[in-house]
PDB file of C-alpha atoms in Angstrom:
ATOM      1  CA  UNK P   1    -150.244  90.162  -8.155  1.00 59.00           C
ATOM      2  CA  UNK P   2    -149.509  86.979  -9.776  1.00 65.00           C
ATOM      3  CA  UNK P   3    -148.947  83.364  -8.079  1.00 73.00           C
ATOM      4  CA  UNK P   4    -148.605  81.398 -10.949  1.00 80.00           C
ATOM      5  CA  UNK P   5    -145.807  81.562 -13.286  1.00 88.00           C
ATOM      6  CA  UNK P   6    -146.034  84.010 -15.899  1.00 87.00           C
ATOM      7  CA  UNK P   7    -146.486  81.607 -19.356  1.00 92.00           C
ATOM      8  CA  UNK P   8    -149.034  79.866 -16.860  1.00 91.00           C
ATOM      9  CA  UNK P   9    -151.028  82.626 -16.126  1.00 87.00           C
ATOM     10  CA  UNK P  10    -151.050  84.212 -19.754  1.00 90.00           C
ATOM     11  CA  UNK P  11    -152.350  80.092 -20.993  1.00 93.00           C
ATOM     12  CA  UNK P  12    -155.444  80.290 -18.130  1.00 92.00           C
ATOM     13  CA  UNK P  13    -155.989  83.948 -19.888  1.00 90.00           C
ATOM     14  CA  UNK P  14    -155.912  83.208 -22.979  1.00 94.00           C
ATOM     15  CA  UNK P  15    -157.913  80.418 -22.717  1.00 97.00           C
ATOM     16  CA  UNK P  16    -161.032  81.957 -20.207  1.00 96.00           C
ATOM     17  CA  UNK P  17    -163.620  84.073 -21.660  1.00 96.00           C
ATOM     18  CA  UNK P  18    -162.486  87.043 -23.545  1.00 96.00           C
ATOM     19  CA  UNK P  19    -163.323  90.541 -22.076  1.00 95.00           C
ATOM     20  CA  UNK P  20    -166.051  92.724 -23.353  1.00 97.00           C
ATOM     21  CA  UNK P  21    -165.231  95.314 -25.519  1.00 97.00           C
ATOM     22  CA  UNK P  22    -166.453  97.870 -23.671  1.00 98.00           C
ATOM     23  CA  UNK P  23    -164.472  96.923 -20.908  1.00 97.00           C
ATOM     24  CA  UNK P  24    -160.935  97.004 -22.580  1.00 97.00           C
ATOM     25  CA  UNK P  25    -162.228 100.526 -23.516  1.00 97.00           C
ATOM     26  CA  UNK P  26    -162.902 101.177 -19.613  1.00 97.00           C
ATOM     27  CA  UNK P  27    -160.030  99.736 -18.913  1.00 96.00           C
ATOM     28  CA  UNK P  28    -158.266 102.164 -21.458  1.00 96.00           C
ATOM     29  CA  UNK P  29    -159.688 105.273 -20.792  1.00 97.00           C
ATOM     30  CA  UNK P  30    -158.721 104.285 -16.867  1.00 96.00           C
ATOM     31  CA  UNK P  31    -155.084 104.065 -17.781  1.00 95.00           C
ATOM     32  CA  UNK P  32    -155.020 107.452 -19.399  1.00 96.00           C
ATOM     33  CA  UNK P  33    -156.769 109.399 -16.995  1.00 95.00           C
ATOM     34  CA  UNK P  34    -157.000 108.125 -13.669  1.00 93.00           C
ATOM     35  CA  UNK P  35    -154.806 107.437 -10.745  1.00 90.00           C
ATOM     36  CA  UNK P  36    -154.262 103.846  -9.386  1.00 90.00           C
ATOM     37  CA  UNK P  37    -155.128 102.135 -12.551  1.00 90.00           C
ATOM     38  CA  UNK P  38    -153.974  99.013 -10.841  1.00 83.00           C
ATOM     39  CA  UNK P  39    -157.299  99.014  -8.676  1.00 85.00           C
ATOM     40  CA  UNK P  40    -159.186  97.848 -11.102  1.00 88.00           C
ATOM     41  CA  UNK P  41    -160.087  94.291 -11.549  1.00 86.00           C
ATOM     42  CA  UNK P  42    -158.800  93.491 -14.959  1.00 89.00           C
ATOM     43  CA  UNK P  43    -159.955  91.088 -17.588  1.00 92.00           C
ATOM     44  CA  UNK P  44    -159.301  87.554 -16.074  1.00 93.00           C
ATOM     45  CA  UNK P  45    -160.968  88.414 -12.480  1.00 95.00           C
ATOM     46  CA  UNK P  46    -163.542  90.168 -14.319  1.00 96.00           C
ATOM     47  CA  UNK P  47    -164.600  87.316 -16.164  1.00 97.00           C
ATOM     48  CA  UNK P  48    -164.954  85.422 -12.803  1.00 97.00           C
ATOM     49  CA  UNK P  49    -166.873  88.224 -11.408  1.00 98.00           C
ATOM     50  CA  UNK P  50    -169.377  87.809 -14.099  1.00 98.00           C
ATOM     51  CA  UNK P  51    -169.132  84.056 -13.910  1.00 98.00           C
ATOM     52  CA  UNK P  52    -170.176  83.639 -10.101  1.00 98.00           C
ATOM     53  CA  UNK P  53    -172.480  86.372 -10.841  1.00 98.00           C
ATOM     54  CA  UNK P  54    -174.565  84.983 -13.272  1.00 98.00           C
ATOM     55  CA  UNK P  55    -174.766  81.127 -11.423  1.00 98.00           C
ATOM     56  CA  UNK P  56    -175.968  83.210  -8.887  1.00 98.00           C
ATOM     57  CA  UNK P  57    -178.335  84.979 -11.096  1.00 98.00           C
ATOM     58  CA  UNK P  58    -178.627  87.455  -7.974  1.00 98.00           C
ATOM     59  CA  UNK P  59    -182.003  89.806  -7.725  1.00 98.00           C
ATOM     60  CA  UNK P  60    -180.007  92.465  -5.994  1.00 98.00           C
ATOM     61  CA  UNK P  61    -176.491  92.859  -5.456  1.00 98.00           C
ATOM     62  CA  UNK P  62    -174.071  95.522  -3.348  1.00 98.00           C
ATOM     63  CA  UNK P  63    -170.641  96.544  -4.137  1.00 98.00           C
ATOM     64  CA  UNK P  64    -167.928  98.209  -1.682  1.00 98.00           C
ATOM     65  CA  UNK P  65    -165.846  99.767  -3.787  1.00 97.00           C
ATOM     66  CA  UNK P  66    -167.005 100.999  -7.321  1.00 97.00           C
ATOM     67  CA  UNK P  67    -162.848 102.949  -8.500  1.00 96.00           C
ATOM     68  CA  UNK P  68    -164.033 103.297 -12.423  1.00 97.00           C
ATOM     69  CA  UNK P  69    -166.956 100.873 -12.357  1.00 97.00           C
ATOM     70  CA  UNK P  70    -165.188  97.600 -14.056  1.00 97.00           C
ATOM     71  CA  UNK P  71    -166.201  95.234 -11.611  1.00 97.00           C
ATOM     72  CA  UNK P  72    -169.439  96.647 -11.640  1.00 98.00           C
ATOM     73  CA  UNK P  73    -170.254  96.189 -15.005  1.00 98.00           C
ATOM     74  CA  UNK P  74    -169.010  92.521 -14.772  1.00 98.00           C
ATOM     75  CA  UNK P  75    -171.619  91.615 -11.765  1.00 98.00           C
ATOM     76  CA  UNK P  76    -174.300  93.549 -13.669  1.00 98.00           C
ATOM     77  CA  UNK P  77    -173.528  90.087 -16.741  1.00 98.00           C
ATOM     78  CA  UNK P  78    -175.561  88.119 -14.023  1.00 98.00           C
ATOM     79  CA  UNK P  79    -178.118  90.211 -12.816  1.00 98.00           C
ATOM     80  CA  UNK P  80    -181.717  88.839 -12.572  1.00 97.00           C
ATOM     81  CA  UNK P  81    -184.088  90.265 -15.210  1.00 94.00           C
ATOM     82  CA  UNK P  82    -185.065  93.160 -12.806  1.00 94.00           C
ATOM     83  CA  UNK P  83    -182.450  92.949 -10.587  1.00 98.00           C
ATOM     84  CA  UNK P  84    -180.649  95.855  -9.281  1.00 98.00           C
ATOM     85  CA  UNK P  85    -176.688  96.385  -8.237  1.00 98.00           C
ATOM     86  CA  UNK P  86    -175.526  99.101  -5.540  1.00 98.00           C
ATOM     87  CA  UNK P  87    -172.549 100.131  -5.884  1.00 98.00           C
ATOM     88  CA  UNK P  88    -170.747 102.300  -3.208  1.00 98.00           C
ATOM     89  CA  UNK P  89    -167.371 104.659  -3.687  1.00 98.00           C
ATOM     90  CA  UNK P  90    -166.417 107.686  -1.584  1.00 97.00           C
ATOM     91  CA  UNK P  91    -164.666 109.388  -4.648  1.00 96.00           C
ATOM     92  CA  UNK P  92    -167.244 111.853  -5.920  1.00 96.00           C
ATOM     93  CA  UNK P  93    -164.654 112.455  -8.907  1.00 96.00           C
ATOM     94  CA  UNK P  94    -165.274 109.270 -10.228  1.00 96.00           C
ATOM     95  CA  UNK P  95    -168.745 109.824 -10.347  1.00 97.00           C
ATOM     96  CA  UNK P  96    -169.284 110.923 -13.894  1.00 97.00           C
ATOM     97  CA  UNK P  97    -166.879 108.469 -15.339  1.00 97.00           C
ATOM     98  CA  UNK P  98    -168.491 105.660 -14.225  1.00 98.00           C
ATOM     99  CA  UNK P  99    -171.727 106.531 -15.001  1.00 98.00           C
ATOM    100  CA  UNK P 100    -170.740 106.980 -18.934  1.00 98.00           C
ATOM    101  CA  UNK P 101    -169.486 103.390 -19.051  1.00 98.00           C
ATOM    102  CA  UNK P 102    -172.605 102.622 -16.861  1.00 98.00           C
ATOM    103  CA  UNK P 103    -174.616 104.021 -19.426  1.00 98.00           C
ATOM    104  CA  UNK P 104    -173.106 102.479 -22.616  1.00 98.00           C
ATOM    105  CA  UNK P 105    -173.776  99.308 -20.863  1.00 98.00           C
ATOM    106  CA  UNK P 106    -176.923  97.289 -20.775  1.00 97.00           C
ATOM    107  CA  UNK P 107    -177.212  97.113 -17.680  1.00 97.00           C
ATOM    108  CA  UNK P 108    -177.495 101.287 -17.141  1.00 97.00           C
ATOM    109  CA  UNK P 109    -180.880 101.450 -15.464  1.00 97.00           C
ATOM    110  CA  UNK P 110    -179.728  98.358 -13.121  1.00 98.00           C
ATOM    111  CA  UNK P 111    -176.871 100.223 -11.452  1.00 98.00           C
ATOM    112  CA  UNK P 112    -177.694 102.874  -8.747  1.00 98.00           C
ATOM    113  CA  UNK P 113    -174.627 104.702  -7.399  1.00 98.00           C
ATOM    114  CA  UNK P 114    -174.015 105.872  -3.917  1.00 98.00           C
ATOM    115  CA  UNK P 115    -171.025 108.393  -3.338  1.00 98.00           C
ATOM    116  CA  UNK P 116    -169.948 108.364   0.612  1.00 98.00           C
ATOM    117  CA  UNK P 117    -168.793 106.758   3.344  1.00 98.00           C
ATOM    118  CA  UNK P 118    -170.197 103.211   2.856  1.00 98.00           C
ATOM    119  CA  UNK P 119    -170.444 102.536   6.650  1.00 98.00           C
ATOM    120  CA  UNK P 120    -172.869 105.054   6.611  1.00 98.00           C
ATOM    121  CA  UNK P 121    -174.854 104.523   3.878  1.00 98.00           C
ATOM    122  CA  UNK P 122    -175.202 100.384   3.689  1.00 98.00           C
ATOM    123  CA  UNK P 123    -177.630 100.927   6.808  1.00 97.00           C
ATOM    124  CA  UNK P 124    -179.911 103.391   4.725  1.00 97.00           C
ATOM    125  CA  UNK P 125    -179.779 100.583   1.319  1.00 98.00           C
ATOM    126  CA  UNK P 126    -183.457  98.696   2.677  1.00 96.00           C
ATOM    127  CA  UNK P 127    -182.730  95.506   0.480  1.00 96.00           C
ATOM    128  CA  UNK P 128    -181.780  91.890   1.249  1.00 98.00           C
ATOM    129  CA  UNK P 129    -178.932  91.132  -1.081  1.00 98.00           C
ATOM    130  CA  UNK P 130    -178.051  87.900  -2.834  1.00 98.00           C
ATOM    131  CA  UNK P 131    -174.667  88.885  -3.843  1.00 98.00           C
ATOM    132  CA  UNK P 132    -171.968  91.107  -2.300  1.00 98.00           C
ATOM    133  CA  UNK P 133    -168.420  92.478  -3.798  1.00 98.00           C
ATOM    134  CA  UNK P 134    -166.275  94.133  -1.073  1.00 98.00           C
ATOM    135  CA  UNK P 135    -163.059  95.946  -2.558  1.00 97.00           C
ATOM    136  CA  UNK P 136    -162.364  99.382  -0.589  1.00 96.00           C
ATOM    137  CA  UNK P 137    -160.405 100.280   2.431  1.00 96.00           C
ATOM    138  CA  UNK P 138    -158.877  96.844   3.996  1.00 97.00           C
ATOM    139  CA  UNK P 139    -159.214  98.879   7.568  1.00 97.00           C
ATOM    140  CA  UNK P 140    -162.947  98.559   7.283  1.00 98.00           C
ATOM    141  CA  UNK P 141    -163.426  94.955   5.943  1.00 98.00           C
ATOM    142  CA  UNK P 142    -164.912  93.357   8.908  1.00 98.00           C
ATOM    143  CA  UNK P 143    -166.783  96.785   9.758  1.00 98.00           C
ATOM    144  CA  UNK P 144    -168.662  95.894   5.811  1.00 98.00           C
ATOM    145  CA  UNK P 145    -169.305  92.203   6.957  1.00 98.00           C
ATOM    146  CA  UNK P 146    -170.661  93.069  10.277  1.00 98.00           C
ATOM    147  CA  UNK P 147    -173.062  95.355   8.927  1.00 98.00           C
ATOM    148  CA  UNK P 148    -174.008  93.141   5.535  1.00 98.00           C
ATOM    149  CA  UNK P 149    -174.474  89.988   7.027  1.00 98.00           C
ATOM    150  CA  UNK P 150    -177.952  90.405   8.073  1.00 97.00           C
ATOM    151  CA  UNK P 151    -178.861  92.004   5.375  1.00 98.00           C
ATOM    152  CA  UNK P 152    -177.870  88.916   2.922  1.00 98.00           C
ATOM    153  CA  UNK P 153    -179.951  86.260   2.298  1.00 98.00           C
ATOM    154  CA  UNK P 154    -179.692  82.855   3.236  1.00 98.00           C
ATOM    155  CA  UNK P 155    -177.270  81.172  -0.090  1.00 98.00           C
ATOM    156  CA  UNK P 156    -176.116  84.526  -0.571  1.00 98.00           C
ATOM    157  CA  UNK P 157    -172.915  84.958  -1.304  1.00 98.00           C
ATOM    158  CA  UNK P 158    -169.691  87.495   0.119  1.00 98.00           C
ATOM    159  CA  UNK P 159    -167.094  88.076  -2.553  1.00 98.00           C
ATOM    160  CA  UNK P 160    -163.885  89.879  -0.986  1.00 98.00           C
ATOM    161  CA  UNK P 161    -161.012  91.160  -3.072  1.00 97.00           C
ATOM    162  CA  UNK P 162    -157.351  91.642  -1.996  1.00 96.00           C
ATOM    163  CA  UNK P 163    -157.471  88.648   0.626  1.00 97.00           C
ATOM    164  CA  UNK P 164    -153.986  87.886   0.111  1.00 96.00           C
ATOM    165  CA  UNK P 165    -152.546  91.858   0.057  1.00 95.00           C
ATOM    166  CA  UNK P 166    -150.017  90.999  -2.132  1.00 91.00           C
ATOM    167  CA  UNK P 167    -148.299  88.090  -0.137  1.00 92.00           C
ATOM    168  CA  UNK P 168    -148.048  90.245   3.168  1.00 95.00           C
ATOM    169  CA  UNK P 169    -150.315  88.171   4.706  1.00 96.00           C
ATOM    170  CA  UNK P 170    -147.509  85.291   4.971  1.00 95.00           C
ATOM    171  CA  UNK P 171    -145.161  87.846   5.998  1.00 95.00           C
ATOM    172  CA  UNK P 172    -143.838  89.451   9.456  1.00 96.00           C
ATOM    173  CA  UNK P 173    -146.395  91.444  10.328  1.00 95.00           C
ATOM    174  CA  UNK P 174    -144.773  95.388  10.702  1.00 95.00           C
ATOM    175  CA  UNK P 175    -146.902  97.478  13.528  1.00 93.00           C
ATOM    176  CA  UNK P 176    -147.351 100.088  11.470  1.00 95.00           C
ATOM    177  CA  UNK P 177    -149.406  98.497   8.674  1.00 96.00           C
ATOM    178  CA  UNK P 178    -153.088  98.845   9.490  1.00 96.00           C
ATOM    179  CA  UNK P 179    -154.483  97.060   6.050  1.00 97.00           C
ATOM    180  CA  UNK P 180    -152.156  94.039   6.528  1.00 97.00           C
ATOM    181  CA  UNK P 181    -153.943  93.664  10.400  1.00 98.00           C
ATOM    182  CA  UNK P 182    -157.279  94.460   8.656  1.00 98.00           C
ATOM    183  CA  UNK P 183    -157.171  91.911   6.355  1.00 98.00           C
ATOM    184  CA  UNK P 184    -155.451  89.166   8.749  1.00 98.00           C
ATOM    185  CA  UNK P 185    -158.415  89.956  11.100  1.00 98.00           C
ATOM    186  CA  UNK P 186    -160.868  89.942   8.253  1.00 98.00           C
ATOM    187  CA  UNK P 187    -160.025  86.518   7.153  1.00 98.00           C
ATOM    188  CA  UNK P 188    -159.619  84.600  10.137  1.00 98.00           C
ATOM    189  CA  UNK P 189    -163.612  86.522  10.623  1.00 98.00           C
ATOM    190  CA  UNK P 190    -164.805  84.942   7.684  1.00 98.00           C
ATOM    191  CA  UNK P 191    -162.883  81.155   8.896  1.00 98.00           C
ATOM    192  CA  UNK P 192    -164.390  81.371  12.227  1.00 98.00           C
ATOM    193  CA  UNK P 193    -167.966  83.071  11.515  1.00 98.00           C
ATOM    194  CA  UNK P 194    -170.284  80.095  11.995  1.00 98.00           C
ATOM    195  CA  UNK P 195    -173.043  81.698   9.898  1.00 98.00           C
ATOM    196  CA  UNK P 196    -170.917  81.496   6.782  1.00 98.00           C
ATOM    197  CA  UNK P 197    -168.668  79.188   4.902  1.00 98.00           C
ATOM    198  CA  UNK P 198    -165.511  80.251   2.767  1.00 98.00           C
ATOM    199  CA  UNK P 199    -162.749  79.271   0.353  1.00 98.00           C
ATOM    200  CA  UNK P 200    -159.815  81.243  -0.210  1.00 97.00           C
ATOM    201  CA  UNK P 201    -159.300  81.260  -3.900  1.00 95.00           C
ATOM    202  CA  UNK P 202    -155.418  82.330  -5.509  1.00 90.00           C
ATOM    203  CA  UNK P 203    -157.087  84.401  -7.935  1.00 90.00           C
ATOM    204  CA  UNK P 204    -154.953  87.661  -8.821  1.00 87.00           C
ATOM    205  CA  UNK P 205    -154.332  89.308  -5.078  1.00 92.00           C
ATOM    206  CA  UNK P 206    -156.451  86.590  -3.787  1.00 94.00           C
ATOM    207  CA  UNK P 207    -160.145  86.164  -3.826  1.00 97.00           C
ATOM    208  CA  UNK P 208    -162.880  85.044  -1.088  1.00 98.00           C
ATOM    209  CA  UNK P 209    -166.284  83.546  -1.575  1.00 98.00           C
ATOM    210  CA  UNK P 210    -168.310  83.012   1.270  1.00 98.00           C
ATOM    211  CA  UNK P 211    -171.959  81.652   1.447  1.00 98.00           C
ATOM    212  CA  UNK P 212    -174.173  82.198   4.018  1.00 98.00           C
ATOM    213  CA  UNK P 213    -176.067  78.764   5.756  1.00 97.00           C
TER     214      UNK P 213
END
C-alpha cells in the first residue's frame, strides 16, 4: 500500500538503508514458493523495523505474526547482546522455512519459535518484553494488547502493522468486514489506553508505535 506518490516513494527507498542480502534472498525464495508473498514486510519497513529495534536495543522481544520470518530477522539487527526474540505463527508449514533463514542469520540461537494459536501461548512466554511486533489476524489485535500489556515493561514499546488496512479505515464501514472493525477498534484502544502513548505513522499499510508510561 503506498501513500506517497510513486517517484516519491522509490527516492525515500533508494535513499534509506539498503536491505540485507540475505533478506532479498528471503524475500526471493518467498515469492517462488509461498502464498501471500505480499505479507511480508519488504525492504523499506524492514529497515525501520531494525531501526526502532536497535534504539531500543531490546533484551527480549515478541512477535505476532512470524509468515516467512522477514520481520523477524530485522528486529533480531537490535537485539541486546543476549537478548532473545519470540516469535509466534499458527502455520506449522512455515516452520522449516523460517528456521533455514533463521539459521543463516546471526541471530539463529536468539530466535525461539512458537507454532499455535498465539492467544494461547503469549500467557505460557514468562518474560517481560521490551519490544513487541503485532502483524497476524486484525480480529484479534486488541485480544494481543490486552494480554501483552502487562507483560511489557515500562518504555517498552508496541509496534502494530496494517493500522491503516489499506485505506478502509477512512472508508464506509461494510457489516460484513470483521478486520476493518478490528482494526478501527484496535486503534481508537491504543488512542484512548491511558497506560500508553501512540503515533500513527504512514509507513507502507500504516504503522503504530506505542510506548508504555
Amino acid at each position: 500500500m503506498h501513500f506517497l506518490p510513486e517517484k516519491l516513494d522509490e527516492y525515500i527507498v533508494s535513499h534509506s538503508e539498503t536491505e540485507p542480502k540475505l533478506l532479498q534472498q528471503l524475500t526471493r525464495e518467498t515469492y517462488q514458493k509461498i502464498l501471500q508473498p505480499i505479507m511480508l514486510s519488504g525492504p523499506y519497513q524492514g529497515r525501520v523495523l531494525s531501526m526502532i529495534s536497535k534504539l531500543k536495543s531490546p533484551e527480549n522481544i515478541i512477535e505476532l505474526g512470524t509468515f516467512t520470518g522477514y520481520s523477524t530477522l530485522c528486529l533480531a539487527e537490535g537485539l541486546a547482546k543476549e537478548g532473545t526474540i519470540h516469535t509466534i505463527d499458527i502455520n506449522e508449514e512455515l516452520e522449516d522455512f523460517q528456521r533455514k533463514y533463521f539459521d543463516k542469520s546471526s541471530y539463529g540461537e536468539q530466535i525461539i519459535q512458537h507454532v499455535g494459536n498465539a492467544l494461547e501461548i503469549i500467557p505460557k512466554i514468562n518474560v517481560m518484553f521490551d519490544l513487541v511486533f503485532i502483524d497476524a489476524d486484525k480480529p484479534n489485535y486488541s485480544n494481543y494488547f490486552h494480554l501483552i500489556i502487562d507483560k511489557l515493561n515500562s518504555g517498552g514499546i508496541i509496534l502494530s502493522d496494517n493500522v491503516l488496512w489499506h485505506g478502509k479505515v477512512i472508508e464506509k464501514l461494510d457489516p460484513k468486514d470483521k478486520s476493518t472493525k478490528a482494526v478501527l477498534d484496535y486503534n481508537i484502544l491504543l488512542k484512548n489506553d491511558p497506560r500508553i502513548e501512540t503515533v500513527v505513522l504512514p509507513i507502507r499499510d500504516g504503522l503504530t508505535i506505542s510506548r508504555k508510561v
